[in-house]
Amino acid sequence: MNPYAVKLAIRHLLSHPGQTALLMAGVALGVSVFIFMSALIGGLATLLTLRTVGSIPHIVLEMPDRDPATLSPNAHKHVVLQKDLSRRDQIAIWQPVIPIIEQTSGVTAVSPQIRGSAFVERGQTVAPVGVIGVMPGKLSDIANIEAAIVDGSSNLPADGILIGSRLARDLGLRVGQVIRLSSDRGRTRSFRIGGIFTLGIASADRQAVYMNFTTARALYDLSTGISRIEIKVEPATDAADIAERLRRSTGLKATAWTEDNAQLFEGLDAQARTGTIIKAFSLVTIIVGIASAMLLSIVRRQSEIGIMRAMGASNGLVISIFVLEGTLIGFIGAIVGAVAAWFALLPLPPVTEVSSGGLPIDRQQGDFLLAITLTTLAATLASILPARRAARIDPVEAIGA
């Protein structure tokens, strides 16, 4: 870079401090909007993901479905062996699979579970529930049950269970009461309610019952196997790709949350695209503003440019001066805007602590570095056309004007 061009560009910017400050303020405002929108859209996506898929498994591993076997193929008829619906599908050899899953990139939590249907008996009232047997220390690996406890504790002794708040309300149950559970395997046992939770998911709060892993094994007559393996991944939007890798590495059926929640996934994807469009318009505004200001500056400085050309300044030098001015305006304005946005977003709480009705702004997703880089590049590009126009000014006409 020509040091003479740098010197002239800086001197000209300083010779018009009011105009330069106004231009930089406009760039700073555009960058602040860019960062604010990035933080807001990213935070909203994070909040929606937490509220919708934060309490459900991102991937579920189960035994593959078995198609009915053809016993006697014939041109006119087929004799097939129907699937035995009374037989419970289970992952018989599951312990060697757990390390494979845990070592897979993107996996953050793994929870082997025993699941089954049951009935809660409370006097003359009978309510259907879904039992979830979890291993010690893995109660909150998928849904944060410990944080959702509203009464009692999250401990799961052999004779204790945790129930949802809606189920407790419907049956008039309280912590410490004893109820009877009858599994679909024909086994019945009494349990003491150790805690009541509220996840905010109607189906879970009304039907989910958590119990000790060993107790669930006995209740559903599973000697060694498990029902399924639930998995959490980060980011949740990569669940489909990770599920495919797990299917190949484990041989189990892998179902990602995006398969059962396709509309929600499409909504989140559309929101991300909308955010990209909004940020692109912010950049376009910055480009138009800088280009307009540079063109106006050229009109006002025609005589100066003519004198420079008459004294032997080359086209390249003139172009370098104006491109440098635009780049400096964009870079300094972007820095100021990024710093202002950082301090403006600093007092806002994290997305996980946003109260109902609050703005879910995630400062970490503000794209500060991206905003500075793109704005500086956009300012440079916006200055090229005005700079080329300045280089084409005829020195005689400019000085005469």
Short mmCIF file of C-alpha atoms in Angstrom, two decimals:
data_model
loop_
_atom_site.label_atom_id
_atom_site.label_comp_id
_atom_site.label_asym_id
_atom_site.label_seq_id
_atom_site.Cartn_x
_atom_site.Cartn_y
_atom_site.Cartn_z
CA MET A 1 0.00 0.00 0.00
CA ASN A 2 1.31 3.43 -0.97
CA PRO A 3 2.14 5.30 2.27
CA TYR A 4 1.43 8.59 0.52
CA ALA A 5 -2.10 7.41 -0.28
CA VAL A 6 -2.62 6.39 3.36
CA LYS A 7 -1.41 9.79 4.56
CA LEU A 8 -3.69 11.69 2.18
CA ALA A 9 -6.71 9.52 3.03
CA ILE A 10 -6.29 10.05 6.78
CA ARG A 11 -5.64 13.78 6.33
CA HIS A 12 -8.78 14.23 4.27
CA LEU A 13 -10.91 12.35 6.80
CA LEU A 14 -9.57 14.52 9.60
CA SER A 15 -10.08 17.71 7.60
CA HIS A 16 -13.85 17.10 7.62
CA PRO A 17 -14.45 15.77 11.15
CA GLY A 18 -18.20 16.38 11.15
CA GLN A 19 -18.81 14.53 7.88
CA THR A 20 -16.46 11.71 8.86
CA ALA A 21 -18.10 11.31 12.28
CA LEU A 22 -21.57 11.24 10.69
CA LEU A 23 -20.50 8.55 8.23
CA MET A 24 -18.92 6.42 10.95
CA ALA A 25 -22.00 6.88 13.14
CA GLY A 26 -24.18 5.58 10.31
CA VAL A 27 -21.93 2.55 9.87
CA ALA A 28 -21.87 1.96 13.63
CA LEU A 29 -25.66 2.06 13.74
CA GLY A 30 -25.92 -0.46 10.91
CA VAL A 31 -23.42 -2.78 12.62
CA SER A 32 -25.30 -2.49 15.92
CA VAL A 33 -28.53 -3.46 14.17
CA PHE A 34 -26.74 -6.37 12.48
CA ILE A 35 -25.40 -7.65 15.81
CA PHE A 36 -28.68 -7.07 17.64
CA MET A 37 -30.65 -8.99 15.00
CA SER A 38 -28.09 -11.82 15.03
CA ALA A 39 -28.31 -12.07 18.83
CA LEU A 40 -32.11 -11.87 18.81
CA ILE A 41 -32.68 -14.41 16.03
CA GLY A 42 -30.04 -16.77 17.43
CA GLY A 43 -31.43 -16.42 20.95
CA LEU A 44 -34.97 -17.00 19.77
CA ALA A 45 -33.91 -20.16 17.94
CA THR A 46 -32.09 -21.35 21.06
CA LEU A 47 -35.10 -20.61 23.27
CA LEU A 48 -37.52 -22.37 20.91
CA THR A 49 -35.20 -25.36 20.77
CA LEU A 50 -34.90 -25.45 24.56
CA ARG A 51 -38.65 -25.12 25.08
CA THR A 52 -39.61 -27.65 22.41
CA VAL A 53 -36.83 -30.24 22.20
CA GLY A 54 -34.94 -29.45 25.38
CA SER A 55 -36.89 -32.04 27.36
CA ILE A 56 -37.08 -34.78 24.74
CA PRO A 57 -34.39 -37.09 23.37
CA HIS A 58 -32.75 -35.87 20.19
CA ILE A 59 -32.08 -39.45 19.05
CA VAL A 60 -33.70 -42.72 20.11
CA LEU A 61 -31.98 -46.07 19.50
CA GLU A 62 -34.20 -49.17 19.42
CA MET A 63 -34.16 -52.67 17.98
CA PRO A 64 -34.70 -52.64 14.21
CA ASP A 65 -38.16 -53.49 12.98
CA ARG A 66 -38.47 -57.04 11.72
CA ASP A 67 -40.54 -57.58 8.58
CA PRO A 68 -42.85 -60.63 8.50
CA ALA A 69 -40.98 -63.65 7.14
CA THR A 70 -42.25 -65.35 3.99
CA LEU A 71 -42.56 -69.09 4.65
CA SER A 72 -44.01 -70.35 1.39
CA PRO A 73 -43.82 -68.00 -1.60
CA ASN A 74 -46.21 -68.98 -4.37
CA ALA A 75 -47.43 -67.41 -7.57
CA HIS A 76 -50.96 -67.25 -6.20
CA LYS A 77 -50.48 -66.80 -2.50
CA HIS A 78 -47.92 -66.03 0.20
CA VAL A 79 -47.75 -67.67 3.58
CA VAL A 80 -46.09 -65.35 6.06
CA LEU A 81 -45.21 -65.47 9.72
CA GLN A 82 -46.89 -62.54 11.47
CA LYS A 83 -45.03 -60.51 14.02
CA ASP A 84 -45.64 -61.63 17.59
CA LEU A 85 -47.16 -58.52 19.17
CA SER A 86 -46.98 -60.08 22.63
CA ARG A 87 -43.21 -60.25 22.42
CA ARG A 88 -41.42 -57.20 23.74
CA ASP A 89 -38.62 -55.85 21.54
CA GLN A 90 -35.53 -55.18 23.60
CA ILE A 91 -31.87 -54.45 23.11
CA ALA A 92 -30.46 -57.62 24.65
CA ILE A 93 -26.75 -56.80 24.38
CA TRP A 94 -26.53 -53.08 25.02
CA GLN A 95 -23.50 -52.53 27.29
CA PRO A 96 -20.88 -52.64 24.45
CA VAL A 97 -22.94 -50.10 22.48
CA ILE A 98 -22.76 -47.35 25.11
CA PRO A 99 -19.02 -46.53 24.65
CA ILE A 100 -19.52 -46.39 20.87
CA ILE A 101 -22.33 -43.87 21.31
CA GLU A 102 -20.45 -41.76 23.86
CA GLN A 103 -17.41 -41.50 21.57
CA THR A 104 -19.50 -40.27 18.63
CA SER A 105 -18.87 -36.63 17.81
CA GLY A 106 -21.75 -34.36 18.86
CA VAL A 107 -23.21 -36.68 21.51
CA THR A 108 -23.55 -34.98 24.91
CA ALA A 109 -25.66 -37.45 26.94
CA VAL A 110 -26.63 -41.13 26.77
CA SER A 111 -29.39 -42.70 28.84
CA PRO A 112 -30.24 -46.44 28.62
CA GLN A 113 -33.86 -46.87 29.68
CA ILE A 114 -36.51 -49.42 30.41
CA ARG A 115 -39.91 -48.26 29.23
CA GLY A 116 -43.37 -49.73 29.38
CA SER A 117 -47.05 -49.08 29.89
CA ALA A 118 -48.76 -49.38 33.26
CA PHE A 119 -51.85 -48.40 35.22
CA VAL A 120 -51.91 -46.35 38.40
CA GLU A 121 -54.54 -47.51 40.85
CA ARG A 122 -55.88 -44.94 43.28
CA GLY A 123 -58.95 -46.23 45.05
CA GLN A 124 -61.52 -46.86 42.33
CA THR A 125 -59.64 -44.68 39.85
CA VAL A 126 -57.31 -46.20 37.28
CA ALA A 127 -55.08 -44.03 35.03
CA PRO A 128 -52.77 -45.16 32.23
CA VAL A 129 -49.14 -44.04 32.54
CA GLY A 130 -45.82 -44.54 30.83
CA VAL A 131 -43.06 -45.86 33.10
CA ILE A 132 -39.45 -44.78 32.54
CA GLY A 133 -36.74 -46.67 34.36
CA VAL A 134 -33.51 -44.66 34.50
CA MET A 135 -30.02 -45.57 35.66
CA PRO A 136 -28.51 -43.91 38.76
CA GLY A 137 -27.09 -40.49 37.95
CA LYS A 138 -28.89 -40.25 34.60
CA LEU A 139 -32.28 -38.98 35.73
CA SER A 140 -31.76 -35.52 34.21
CA ASP A 141 -29.59 -36.44 31.24
CA ILE A 142 -32.51 -36.12 28.81
CA ALA A 143 -35.18 -34.06 30.58
CA ASN A 144 -34.01 -31.96 33.51
CA ILE A 145 -36.25 -33.64 36.06
CA GLU A 146 -34.19 -32.51 39.04
CA ALA A 147 -34.77 -28.84 38.15
CA ALA A 148 -38.47 -29.52 37.44
CA ILE A 149 -39.26 -30.94 40.90
CA VAL A 150 -41.97 -28.80 42.52
CA ASP A 151 -42.54 -30.97 45.59
CA GLY A 152 -40.46 -33.62 47.30
CA SER A 153 -37.05 -34.71 46.01
CA SER A 154 -35.58 -36.36 42.92
CA ASN A 155 -34.20 -39.38 44.78
CA LEU A 156 -35.25 -42.76 43.37
CA PRO A 157 -35.03 -45.55 45.95
CA ALA A 158 -36.19 -49.04 45.04
CA ASP A 159 -39.73 -48.34 46.25
CA GLY A 160 -39.94 -44.70 45.13
CA ILE A 161 -41.29 -43.00 42.01
CA LEU A 162 -41.59 -39.51 40.56
CA ILE A 163 -44.85 -38.42 38.93
CA GLY A 164 -46.01 -35.44 36.89
CA SER A 165 -47.96 -32.58 38.44
CA ARG A 166 -51.03 -33.09 36.23
CA LEU A 167 -51.24 -36.76 37.16
CA ALA A 168 -50.93 -35.81 40.84
CA ARG A 169 -53.66 -33.22 40.44
CA ASP A 170 -56.01 -35.52 38.51
CA LEU A 171 -55.71 -38.31 41.10
CA GLY A 172 -55.34 -36.09 44.16
CA LEU A 173 -51.89 -37.46 44.98
CA ARG A 174 -49.26 -35.94 47.28
CA VAL A 175 -45.65 -36.67 48.14
CA GLY A 176 -45.40 -39.59 50.58
CA GLN A 177 -48.56 -41.35 49.50
CA VAL A 178 -48.44 -44.99 48.39
CA ILE A 179 -49.99 -46.07 45.09
CA ARG A 180 -50.13 -49.33 43.16
CA LEU A 181 -48.69 -49.76 39.68
CA SER A 182 -49.72 -52.62 37.38
CA SER A 183 -47.45 -53.17 34.39
CA ASP A 184 -48.53 -54.56 31.02
CA ARG A 185 -46.50 -57.67 31.92
CA GLY A 186 -49.02 -58.53 34.62
CA ARG A 187 -46.84 -57.50 37.58
CA THR A 188 -48.19 -55.26 40.34
CA ARG A 189 -46.25 -53.41 43.00
CA SER A 190 -46.78 -50.60 45.50
CA PHE A 191 -44.65 -47.43 45.34
CA ARG A 192 -44.24 -44.34 47.47
CA ILE A 193 -44.37 -40.97 45.70
CA GLY A 194 -41.02 -39.33 46.33
CA GLY A 195 -41.42 -36.24 44.17
CA ILE A 196 -43.71 -34.35 41.80
CA PHE A 197 -42.31 -32.57 38.72
CA THR A 198 -43.57 -30.08 36.14
CA LEU A 199 -41.83 -30.14 32.77
CA GLY A 200 -44.38 -27.98 31.00
CA ILE A 201 -45.12 -30.80 28.53
CA ALA A 202 -48.70 -31.95 28.94
CA SER A 203 -48.10 -35.59 28.01
CA ALA A 204 -45.14 -35.92 30.40
CA ASP A 205 -46.81 -34.10 33.30
CA ARG A 206 -49.94 -36.24 32.95
CA GLN A 207 -48.54 -39.69 32.14
CA ALA A 208 -44.79 -39.98 32.86
CA VAL A 209 -43.64 -41.96 35.89
CA TYR A 210 -39.92 -42.23 36.67
CA MET A 211 -38.55 -45.08 38.73
CA ASN A 212 -35.35 -46.87 39.64
CA PHE A 213 -33.70 -48.78 36.76
CA THR A 214 -33.49 -52.07 38.67
CA THR A 215 -37.07 -51.80 39.89
CA ALA A 216 -38.33 -51.18 36.35
CA ARG A 217 -36.42 -54.25 35.14
CA ALA A 218 -38.28 -56.40 37.65
CA LEU A 219 -41.63 -54.72 36.95
CA TYR A 220 -41.39 -55.47 33.22
CA ASP A 221 -39.69 -58.85 33.52
CA LEU A 222 -36.57 -57.87 31.60
CA SER A 223 -33.69 -59.99 32.85
CA THR A 224 -30.83 -58.32 30.98
CA GLY A 225 -32.04 -56.18 28.09
CA ILE A 226 -33.32 -52.60 27.87
CA SER A 227 -36.12 -50.98 25.90
CA ARG A 228 -34.26 -48.11 24.26
CA ILE A 229 -31.30 -45.73 24.45
CA GLU A 230 -32.06 -42.02 24.49
CA ILE A 231 -29.40 -39.56 23.34
CA LYS A 232 -28.80 -35.82 23.47
CA VAL A 233 -26.65 -34.08 20.85
CA GLU A 234 -25.23 -30.60 20.31
CA PRO A 235 -26.38 -28.86 18.23
CA ALA A 236 -29.82 -30.42 18.14
CA THR A 237 -30.20 -29.56 14.45
CA ASP A 238 -27.46 -32.11 13.63
CA ALA A 239 -29.51 -34.96 15.08
CA ALA A 240 -30.40 -36.48 11.70
CA ASP A 241 -26.77 -36.73 10.58
CA ILE A 242 -25.60 -38.11 13.94
CA ALA A 243 -28.50 -40.61 13.96
CA GLU A 244 -27.37 -41.96 10.59
CA ARG A 245 -23.82 -42.41 11.89
CA LEU A 246 -25.10 -44.22 14.98
CA ARG A 247 -27.30 -46.48 12.85
CA ARG A 248 -24.28 -47.58 10.87
CA SER A 249 -21.99 -48.03 13.88
CA THR A 250 -24.45 -49.81 16.18
CA GLY A 251 -26.83 -51.60 13.81
CA LEU A 252 -29.80 -50.29 15.81
CA LYS A 253 -32.77 -48.31 14.56
CA ALA A 254 -31.95 -44.61 15.07
CA THR A 255 -34.79 -42.07 15.06
CA ALA A 256 -33.95 -38.35 15.20
CA TRP A 257 -36.34 -35.82 16.70
CA THR A 258 -36.56 -34.08 13.32
CA GLU A 259 -38.44 -37.07 11.89
CA ASP A 260 -41.28 -36.76 14.36
CA ASN A 261 -41.18 -32.96 14.47
CA ALA A 262 -40.65 -32.10 10.80
CA GLN A 263 -42.85 -28.99 10.90
CA LEU A 264 -41.01 -27.59 13.92
CA PHE A 265 -37.65 -28.22 12.25
CA GLU A 266 -38.84 -26.49 9.08
CA GLY A 267 -40.02 -23.53 11.16
CA LEU A 268 -36.63 -23.17 12.85
CA ASP A 269 -34.90 -23.44 9.47
CA ALA A 270 -37.19 -20.78 7.98
CA GLN A 271 -36.45 -18.51 10.94
CA ALA A 272 -32.71 -18.89 10.34
CA ARG A 273 -33.14 -18.00 6.66
CA THR A 274 -35.21 -14.97 7.63
CA GLY A 275 -32.44 -13.82 9.95
CA THR A 276 -29.90 -14.14 7.13
CA ILE A 277 -32.05 -11.98 4.85
CA ILE A 278 -32.47 -9.30 7.54
CA LYS A 279 -28.72 -9.19 8.16
CA ALA A 280 -28.09 -8.98 4.41
CA PHE A 281 -30.37 -5.93 4.20
CA SER A 282 -28.37 -4.32 7.02
CA LEU A 283 -25.19 -4.78 4.98
CA VAL A 284 -26.85 -3.39 1.85
CA THR A 285 -27.86 -0.29 3.82
CA ILE A 286 -24.26 0.21 4.91
CA ILE A 287 -22.98 -0.21 1.34
CA VAL A 288 -25.49 2.27 -0.11
CA GLY A 289 -24.74 4.81 2.63
CA ILE A 290 -20.98 4.71 2.17
CA ALA A 291 -21.18 4.73 -1.64
CA SER A 292 -23.52 7.74 -1.60
CA ALA A 293 -21.29 9.63 0.81
CA MET A 294 -18.18 8.88 -1.24
CA LEU A 295 -19.84 10.05 -4.46
CA LEU A 296 -20.90 13.27 -2.75
CA SER A 297 -17.36 13.75 -1.46
CA ILE A 298 -15.96 13.35 -4.99
CA VAL A 299 -18.31 16.00 -6.35
CA ARG A 300 -17.19 18.41 -3.64
CA ARG A 301 -13.50 17.65 -4.19
CA GLN A 302 -13.36 17.79 -7.97
CA SER A 303 -10.94 20.74 -7.97
CA GLU A 304 -8.62 19.00 -5.48
CA ILE A 305 -8.65 15.84 -7.56
CA GLY A 306 -7.95 17.88 -10.69
CA ILE A 307 -4.91 19.51 -9.05
CA MET A 308 -3.61 16.09 -7.95
CA ARG A 309 -4.00 14.73 -11.48
CA ALA A 310 -2.33 17.83 -12.98
CA MET A 311 0.64 17.33 -10.63
CA GLY A 312 1.13 13.80 -11.96
CA ALA A 313 -0.96 11.68 -9.59
CA SER A 314 -1.76 8.37 -11.27
CA ASN A 315 -5.18 6.78 -11.55
CA GLY A 316 -4.03 4.07 -9.12
CA LEU A 317 -3.10 6.65 -6.48
CA VAL A 318 -6.45 8.42 -6.71
CA ILE A 319 -8.31 5.12 -6.51
CA SER A 320 -6.19 4.03 -3.52
CA ILE A 321 -6.97 7.23 -1.61
CA PHE A 322 -10.75 6.91 -1.92
CA VAL A 323 -10.80 3.15 -1.33
CA LEU A 324 -8.72 3.70 1.82
CA GLU A 325 -11.11 6.38 3.03
CA GLY A 326 -14.10 4.09 2.58
CA THR A 327 -12.29 1.17 4.23
CA LEU A 328 -11.28 3.28 7.23
CA ILE A 329 -14.82 4.60 7.62
CA GLY A 330 -16.21 1.06 7.50
CA PHE A 331 -13.62 -0.46 9.82
CA ILE A 332 -13.68 2.24 12.51
CA GLY A 333 -17.47 2.53 12.34
CA ALA A 334 -17.78 -1.26 12.63
CA ILE A 335 -15.53 -1.32 15.71
CA VAL A 336 -17.52 1.45 17.37
CA GLY A 337 -20.82 -0.26 16.53
CA ALA A 338 -19.62 -3.64 17.82
CA VAL A 339 -18.40 -2.14 21.10
CA ALA A 340 -21.65 -0.21 21.55
CA ALA A 341 -23.69 -3.36 20.85
CA TRP A 342 -21.61 -5.38 23.31
CA PHE A 343 -22.22 -2.94 26.15
CA ALA A 344 -25.91 -2.62 25.21
CA LEU A 345 -26.39 -6.41 25.33
CA LEU A 346 -24.23 -6.95 28.42
CA PRO A 347 -27.00 -6.42 31.05
CA LEU A 348 -29.39 -8.85 29.35
CA PRO A 349 -29.77 -12.29 31.01
CA PRO A 350 -28.79 -15.55 29.26
CA VAL A 351 -31.44 -17.22 27.13
CA THR A 352 -31.87 -20.00 29.70
CA GLU A 353 -32.86 -17.39 32.31
CA VAL A 354 -35.26 -15.33 30.19
CA SER A 355 -38.60 -14.89 31.91
CA SER A 356 -41.93 -15.23 30.16
CA GLY A 357 -42.45 -12.31 27.79
CA GLY A 358 -38.77 -11.29 27.81
CA LEU A 359 -36.54 -10.87 24.77
CA PRO A 360 -34.47 -14.05 24.21
CA ILE A 361 -31.25 -12.29 23.14
CA ASP A 362 -28.09 -14.40 23.12
CA ARG A 363 -25.04 -12.13 23.17
CA GLN A 364 -22.79 -15.05 22.22
CA GLN A 365 -24.60 -15.34 18.88
CA GLY A 366 -24.17 -11.66 18.03
CA ASP A 367 -21.59 -12.42 15.29
CA PHE A 368 -19.39 -9.50 16.37
CA LEU A 369 -16.32 -10.55 14.39
CA LEU A 370 -18.42 -11.42 11.35
CA ALA A 371 -20.13 -8.02 11.50
CA ILE A 372 -16.79 -6.17 11.61
CA THR A 373 -15.31 -8.26 8.80
CA LEU A 374 -18.31 -8.03 6.48
CA THR A 375 -18.79 -4.32 7.12
CA THR A 376 -15.15 -3.53 6.39
CA LEU A 377 -15.29 -5.59 3.21
CA ALA A 378 -18.59 -3.98 2.20
CA ALA A 379 -17.17 -0.50 2.80
CA THR A 380 -14.16 -1.33 0.62
CA LEU A 381 -16.38 -2.59 -2.20
CA ALA A 382 -18.69 0.42 -1.85
CA SER A 383 -15.72 2.75 -2.35
CA ILE A 384 -14.42 1.17 -5.54
CA LEU A 385 -16.99 2.64 -7.95
CA PRO A 386 -16.72 6.21 -6.58
CA ALA A 387 -12.92 5.87 -6.59
CA ARG A 388 -12.90 4.80 -10.24
CA ARG A 389 -15.11 7.75 -11.06
CA ALA A 390 -12.71 10.09 -9.30
CA ALA A 391 -9.79 8.67 -11.26
CA ARG A 392 -11.57 9.46 -14.54
CA ILE A 393 -11.99 13.17 -13.76
CA ASP A 394 -10.36 15.37 -16.38
CA PRO A 395 -7.85 17.69 -14.59
CA VAL A 396 -8.47 20.65 -16.94
CA GLU A 397 -12.24 20.56 -16.54
CA ALA A 398 -11.98 19.99 -12.77
CA ILE A 399 -9.61 22.94 -12.18
CA GLY A 400 -11.65 25.17 -14.47
CA ALA A 401 -14.81 24.30 -12.59
#
